[in-house]
Short mmCIF file of C-alpha atoms and ligand atoms in Angstrom, two decimals:
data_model
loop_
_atom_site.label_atom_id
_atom_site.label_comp_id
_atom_site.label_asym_id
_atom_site.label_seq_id
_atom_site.Cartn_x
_atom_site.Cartn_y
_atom_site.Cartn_z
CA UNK A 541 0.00 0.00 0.00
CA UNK A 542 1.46 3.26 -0.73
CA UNK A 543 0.83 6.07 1.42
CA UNK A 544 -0.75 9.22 1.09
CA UNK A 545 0.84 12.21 -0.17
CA UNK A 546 1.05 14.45 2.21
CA UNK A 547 -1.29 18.18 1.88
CA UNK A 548 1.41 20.83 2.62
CA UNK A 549 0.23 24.30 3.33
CA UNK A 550 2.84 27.16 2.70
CA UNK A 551 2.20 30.55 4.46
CA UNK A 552 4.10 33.39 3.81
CA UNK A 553 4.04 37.06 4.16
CA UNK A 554 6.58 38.11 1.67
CA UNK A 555 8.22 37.41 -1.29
CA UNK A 556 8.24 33.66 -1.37
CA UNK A 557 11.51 32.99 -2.09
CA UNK A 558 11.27 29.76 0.21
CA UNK A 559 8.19 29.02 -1.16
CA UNK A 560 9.90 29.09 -4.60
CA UNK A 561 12.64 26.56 -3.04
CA UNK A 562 9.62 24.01 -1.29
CA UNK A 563 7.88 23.89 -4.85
CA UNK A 564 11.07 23.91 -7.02
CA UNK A 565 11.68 20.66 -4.39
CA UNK A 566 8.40 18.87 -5.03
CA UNK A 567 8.76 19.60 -8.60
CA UNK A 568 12.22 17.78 -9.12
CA UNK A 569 11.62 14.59 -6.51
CA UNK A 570 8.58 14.39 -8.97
CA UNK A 571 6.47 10.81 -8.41
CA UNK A 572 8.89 10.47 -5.31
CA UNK A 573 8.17 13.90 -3.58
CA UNK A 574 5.96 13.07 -0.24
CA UNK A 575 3.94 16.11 -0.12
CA UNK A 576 2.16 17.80 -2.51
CA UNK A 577 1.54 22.13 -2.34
CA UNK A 578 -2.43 22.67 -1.52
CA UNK A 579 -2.32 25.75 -0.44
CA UNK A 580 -0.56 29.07 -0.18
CA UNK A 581 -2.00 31.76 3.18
CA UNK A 582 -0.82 34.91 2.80
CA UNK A 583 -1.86 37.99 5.48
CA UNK A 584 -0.64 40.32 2.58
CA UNK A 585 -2.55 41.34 -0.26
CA UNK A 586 0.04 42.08 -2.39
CA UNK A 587 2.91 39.20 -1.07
CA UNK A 588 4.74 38.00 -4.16
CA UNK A 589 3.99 34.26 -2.49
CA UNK A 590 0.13 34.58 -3.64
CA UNK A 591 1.48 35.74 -7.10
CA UNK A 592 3.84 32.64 -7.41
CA UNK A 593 0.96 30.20 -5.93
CA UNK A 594 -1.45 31.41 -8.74
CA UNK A 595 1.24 31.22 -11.77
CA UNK A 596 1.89 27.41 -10.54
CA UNK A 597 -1.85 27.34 -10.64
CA UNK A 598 -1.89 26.65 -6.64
CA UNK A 599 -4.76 27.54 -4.62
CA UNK A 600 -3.67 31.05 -2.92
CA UNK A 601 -5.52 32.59 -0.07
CA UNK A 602 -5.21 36.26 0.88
CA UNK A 603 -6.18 35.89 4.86
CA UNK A 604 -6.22 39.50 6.35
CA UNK A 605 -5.64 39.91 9.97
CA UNK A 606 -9.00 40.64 10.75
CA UNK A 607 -10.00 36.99 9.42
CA UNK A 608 -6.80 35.53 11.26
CA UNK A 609 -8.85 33.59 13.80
CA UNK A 610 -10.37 31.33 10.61
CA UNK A 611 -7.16 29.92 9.57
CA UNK A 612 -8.07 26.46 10.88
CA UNK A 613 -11.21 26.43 9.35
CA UNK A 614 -9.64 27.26 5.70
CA UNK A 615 -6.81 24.43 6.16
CA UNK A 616 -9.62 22.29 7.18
CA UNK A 617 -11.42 22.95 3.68
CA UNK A 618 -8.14 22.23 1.90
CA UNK A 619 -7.81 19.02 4.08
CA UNK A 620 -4.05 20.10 4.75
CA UNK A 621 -2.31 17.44 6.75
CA UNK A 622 1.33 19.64 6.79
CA UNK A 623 1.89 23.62 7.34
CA UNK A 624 5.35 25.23 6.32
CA UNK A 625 6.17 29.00 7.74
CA UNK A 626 8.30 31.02 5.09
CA UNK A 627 8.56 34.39 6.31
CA UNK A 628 4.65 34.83 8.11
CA UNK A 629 4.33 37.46 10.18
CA UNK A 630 0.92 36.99 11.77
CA UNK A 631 0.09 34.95 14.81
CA UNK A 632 -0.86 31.44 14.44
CA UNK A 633 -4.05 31.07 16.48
CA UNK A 634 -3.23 28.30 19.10
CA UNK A 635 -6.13 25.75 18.00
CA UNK A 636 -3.70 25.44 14.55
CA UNK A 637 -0.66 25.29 16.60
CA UNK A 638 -2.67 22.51 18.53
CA UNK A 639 -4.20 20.26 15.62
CA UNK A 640 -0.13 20.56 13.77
CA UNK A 641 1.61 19.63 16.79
CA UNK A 642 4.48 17.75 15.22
CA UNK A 643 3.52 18.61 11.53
CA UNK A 644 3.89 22.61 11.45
CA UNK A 645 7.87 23.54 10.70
CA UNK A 646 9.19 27.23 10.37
CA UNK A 647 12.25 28.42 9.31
CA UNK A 648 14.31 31.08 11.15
CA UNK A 649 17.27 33.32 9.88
CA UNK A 650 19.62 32.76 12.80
CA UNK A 651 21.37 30.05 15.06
CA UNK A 652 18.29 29.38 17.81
CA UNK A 653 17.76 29.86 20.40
CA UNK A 654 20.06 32.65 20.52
CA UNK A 655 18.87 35.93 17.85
CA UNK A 656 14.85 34.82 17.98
CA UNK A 657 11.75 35.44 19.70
CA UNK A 658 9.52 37.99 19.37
CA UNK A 659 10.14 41.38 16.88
CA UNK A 660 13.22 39.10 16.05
CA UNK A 661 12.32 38.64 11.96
CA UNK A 662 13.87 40.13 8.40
CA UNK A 663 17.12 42.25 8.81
CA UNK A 664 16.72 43.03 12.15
CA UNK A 665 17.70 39.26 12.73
CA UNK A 666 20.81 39.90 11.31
CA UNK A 667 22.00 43.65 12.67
CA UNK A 668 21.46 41.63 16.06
CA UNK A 669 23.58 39.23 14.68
CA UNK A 670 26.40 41.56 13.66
CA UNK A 671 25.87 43.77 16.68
CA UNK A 672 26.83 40.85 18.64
CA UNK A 673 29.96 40.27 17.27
CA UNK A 674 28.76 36.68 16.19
CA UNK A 675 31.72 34.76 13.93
CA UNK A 676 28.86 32.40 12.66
CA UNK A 677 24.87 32.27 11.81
CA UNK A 678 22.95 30.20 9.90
CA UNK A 679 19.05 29.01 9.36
CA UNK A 680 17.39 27.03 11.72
CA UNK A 681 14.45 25.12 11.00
CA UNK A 682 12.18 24.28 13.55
CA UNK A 683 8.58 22.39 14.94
CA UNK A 684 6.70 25.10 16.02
CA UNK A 685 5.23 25.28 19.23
CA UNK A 686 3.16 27.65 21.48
CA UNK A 687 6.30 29.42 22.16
CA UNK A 688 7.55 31.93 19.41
CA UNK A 689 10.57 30.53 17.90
CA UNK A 690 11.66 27.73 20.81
CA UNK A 691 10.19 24.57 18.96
CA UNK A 692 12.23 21.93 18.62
CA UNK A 693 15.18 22.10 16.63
CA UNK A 694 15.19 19.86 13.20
CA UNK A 695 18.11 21.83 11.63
CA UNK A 696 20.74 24.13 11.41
CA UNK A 697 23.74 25.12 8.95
CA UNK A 698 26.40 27.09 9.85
CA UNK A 699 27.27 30.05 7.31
CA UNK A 700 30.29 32.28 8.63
CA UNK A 701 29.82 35.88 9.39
CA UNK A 702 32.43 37.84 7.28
CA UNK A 703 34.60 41.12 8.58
CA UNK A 704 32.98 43.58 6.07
CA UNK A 705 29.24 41.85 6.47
CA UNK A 706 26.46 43.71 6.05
CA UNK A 707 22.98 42.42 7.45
CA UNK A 708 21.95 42.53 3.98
CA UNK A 709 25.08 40.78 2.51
CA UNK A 710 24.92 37.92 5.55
CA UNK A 711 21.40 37.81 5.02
CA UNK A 712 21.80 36.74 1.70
CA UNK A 713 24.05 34.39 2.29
CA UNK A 714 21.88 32.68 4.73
CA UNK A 715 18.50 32.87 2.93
CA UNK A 716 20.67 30.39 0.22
CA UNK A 717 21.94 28.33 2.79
CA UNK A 718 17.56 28.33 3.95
CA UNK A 719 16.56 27.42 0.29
CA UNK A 720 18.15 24.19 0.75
CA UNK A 721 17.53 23.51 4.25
CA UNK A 722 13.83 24.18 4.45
CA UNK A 723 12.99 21.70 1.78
CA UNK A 724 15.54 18.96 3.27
CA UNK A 725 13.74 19.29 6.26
CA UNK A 726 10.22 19.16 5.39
CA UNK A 727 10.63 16.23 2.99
CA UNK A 728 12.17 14.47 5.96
CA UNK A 729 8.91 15.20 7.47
CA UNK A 730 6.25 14.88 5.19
CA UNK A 731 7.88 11.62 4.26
CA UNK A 732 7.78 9.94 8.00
CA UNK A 733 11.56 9.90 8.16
CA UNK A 734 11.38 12.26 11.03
CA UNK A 735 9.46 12.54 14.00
CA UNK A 736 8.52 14.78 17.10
CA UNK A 737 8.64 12.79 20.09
CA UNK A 738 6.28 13.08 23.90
CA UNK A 739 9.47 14.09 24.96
CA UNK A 740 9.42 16.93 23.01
CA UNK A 741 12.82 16.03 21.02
CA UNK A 742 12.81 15.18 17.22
CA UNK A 743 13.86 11.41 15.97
CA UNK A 744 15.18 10.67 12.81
CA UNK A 745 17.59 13.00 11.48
CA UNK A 746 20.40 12.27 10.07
CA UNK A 747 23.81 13.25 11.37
CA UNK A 748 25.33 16.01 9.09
CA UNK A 749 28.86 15.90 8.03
CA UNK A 750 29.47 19.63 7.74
CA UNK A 751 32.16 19.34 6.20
CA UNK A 752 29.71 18.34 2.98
CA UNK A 753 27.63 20.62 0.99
CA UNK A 754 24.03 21.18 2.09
CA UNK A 755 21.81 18.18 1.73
C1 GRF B 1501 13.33 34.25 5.56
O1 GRF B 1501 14.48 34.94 5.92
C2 GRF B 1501 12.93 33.34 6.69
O2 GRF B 1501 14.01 32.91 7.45
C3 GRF B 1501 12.07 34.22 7.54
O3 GRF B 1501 11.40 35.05 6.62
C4 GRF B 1501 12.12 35.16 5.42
C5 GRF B 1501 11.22 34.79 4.28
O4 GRF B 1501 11.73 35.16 3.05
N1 GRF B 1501 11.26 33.43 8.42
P1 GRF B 1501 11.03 34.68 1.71
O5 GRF B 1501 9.67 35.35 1.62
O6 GRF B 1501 10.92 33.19 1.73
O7 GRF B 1501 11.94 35.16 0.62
#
């Protein structure tokens, strides 16, 4: 018996530059990829992620704020099984933090749990970062849970601050290094491979050899 594919939901305030990386994932593991994209949530009108979602012919939801609280119902209606975070800046109400323990992953622009929690998002991740004096950062990508940004860890990769870094210029080095993270991670996920535990730890991932290129 083969099992399901799994109903990934991507939600996304900006761009959708991860977004891009999840689909351009799905698209190349073809008849092996374990999810399939459902749905695209975005709390901004205009977010380049809804653009992207129609052109690939995706269903894409503007959600404003004031509808926030009816998130679960519309991933119910799309009978999502998986949600990915790229870059979403609202809330997410605690019932769908609830119903995706252990399915929900987000992906943050720094080493956790140092440089995240609240007001912690877009540059201002990395001018904390360089204000620090930090010799490395690096995506993390995470289970989310009811506290912002201290999930448990799936992944990390380490990308070296440079002398003459600006936040822009490390945060472009690091959004690459999230590209291939993020969809490494979720694939592990939406394929079974990994797990969150009742102790609150993840099974299943594999041991990186950093020394390697990104998976
Ligand atoms: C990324 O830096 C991600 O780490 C953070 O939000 C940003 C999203 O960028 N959570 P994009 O819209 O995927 O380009």
């Amino acid at each position: 018996m083969t099992t399901p594919r799994a109903r990934l939901a991507v939600l996304a305030s900006g761009s959708g530059s991860n977004l891009q990386a999840i689909r351009d994932d799905l698209v190349a593991r073809g008849p092996a990829a374990s999810a399939e994209l459902a749905l695209v949530v975005s709390d901004r009108v205009a977010a380049g992620a809804l653009e992207r979602a129609r052109s690939w012919s995706v269903p894409a939801v503007h959600l404003p704020k004031e509808r926030n609280e009816s998130l679960d119902a519309l991933l119910q209606q799309h009978a999502i099984t998986h949600i990915a975070l790229a870059g979403y800046l609202r809330l997410i109400p605690l019932d769908v933090v609830r119903r995706f323990h252990g399915r929900m992953l987000n992906v943050h622009p720094a080493l956790l749990p140092a440089f995240g929690g609240p007001g912690m998002y877009g540059a201002r991740v990395h001018a904390a970062v360089l204000a620090a004096g930090a010799r490395v950062s690096g995506p993390t990508v995470h289970f989310v849970s009811e506290h912002y940004d201290e999930g448990a860890i799936v992944a990390q990769w380490p990308v070296p601050v440079r002398s003459n870094d600006s936040a822009d210029s490390l945060g472009a080095r690091v959004l690459a290094a999230e590209h291939r993270l993020y969809p490494w991670s979720l694939h592990l996920l939406t394929s079974g491979a990994i797990t969150l535990g009742p102790d609150g730890r993840v099974h299943g991932v594999p041991d990186f050899d950093f020394d390697r290129e990104l998976p």
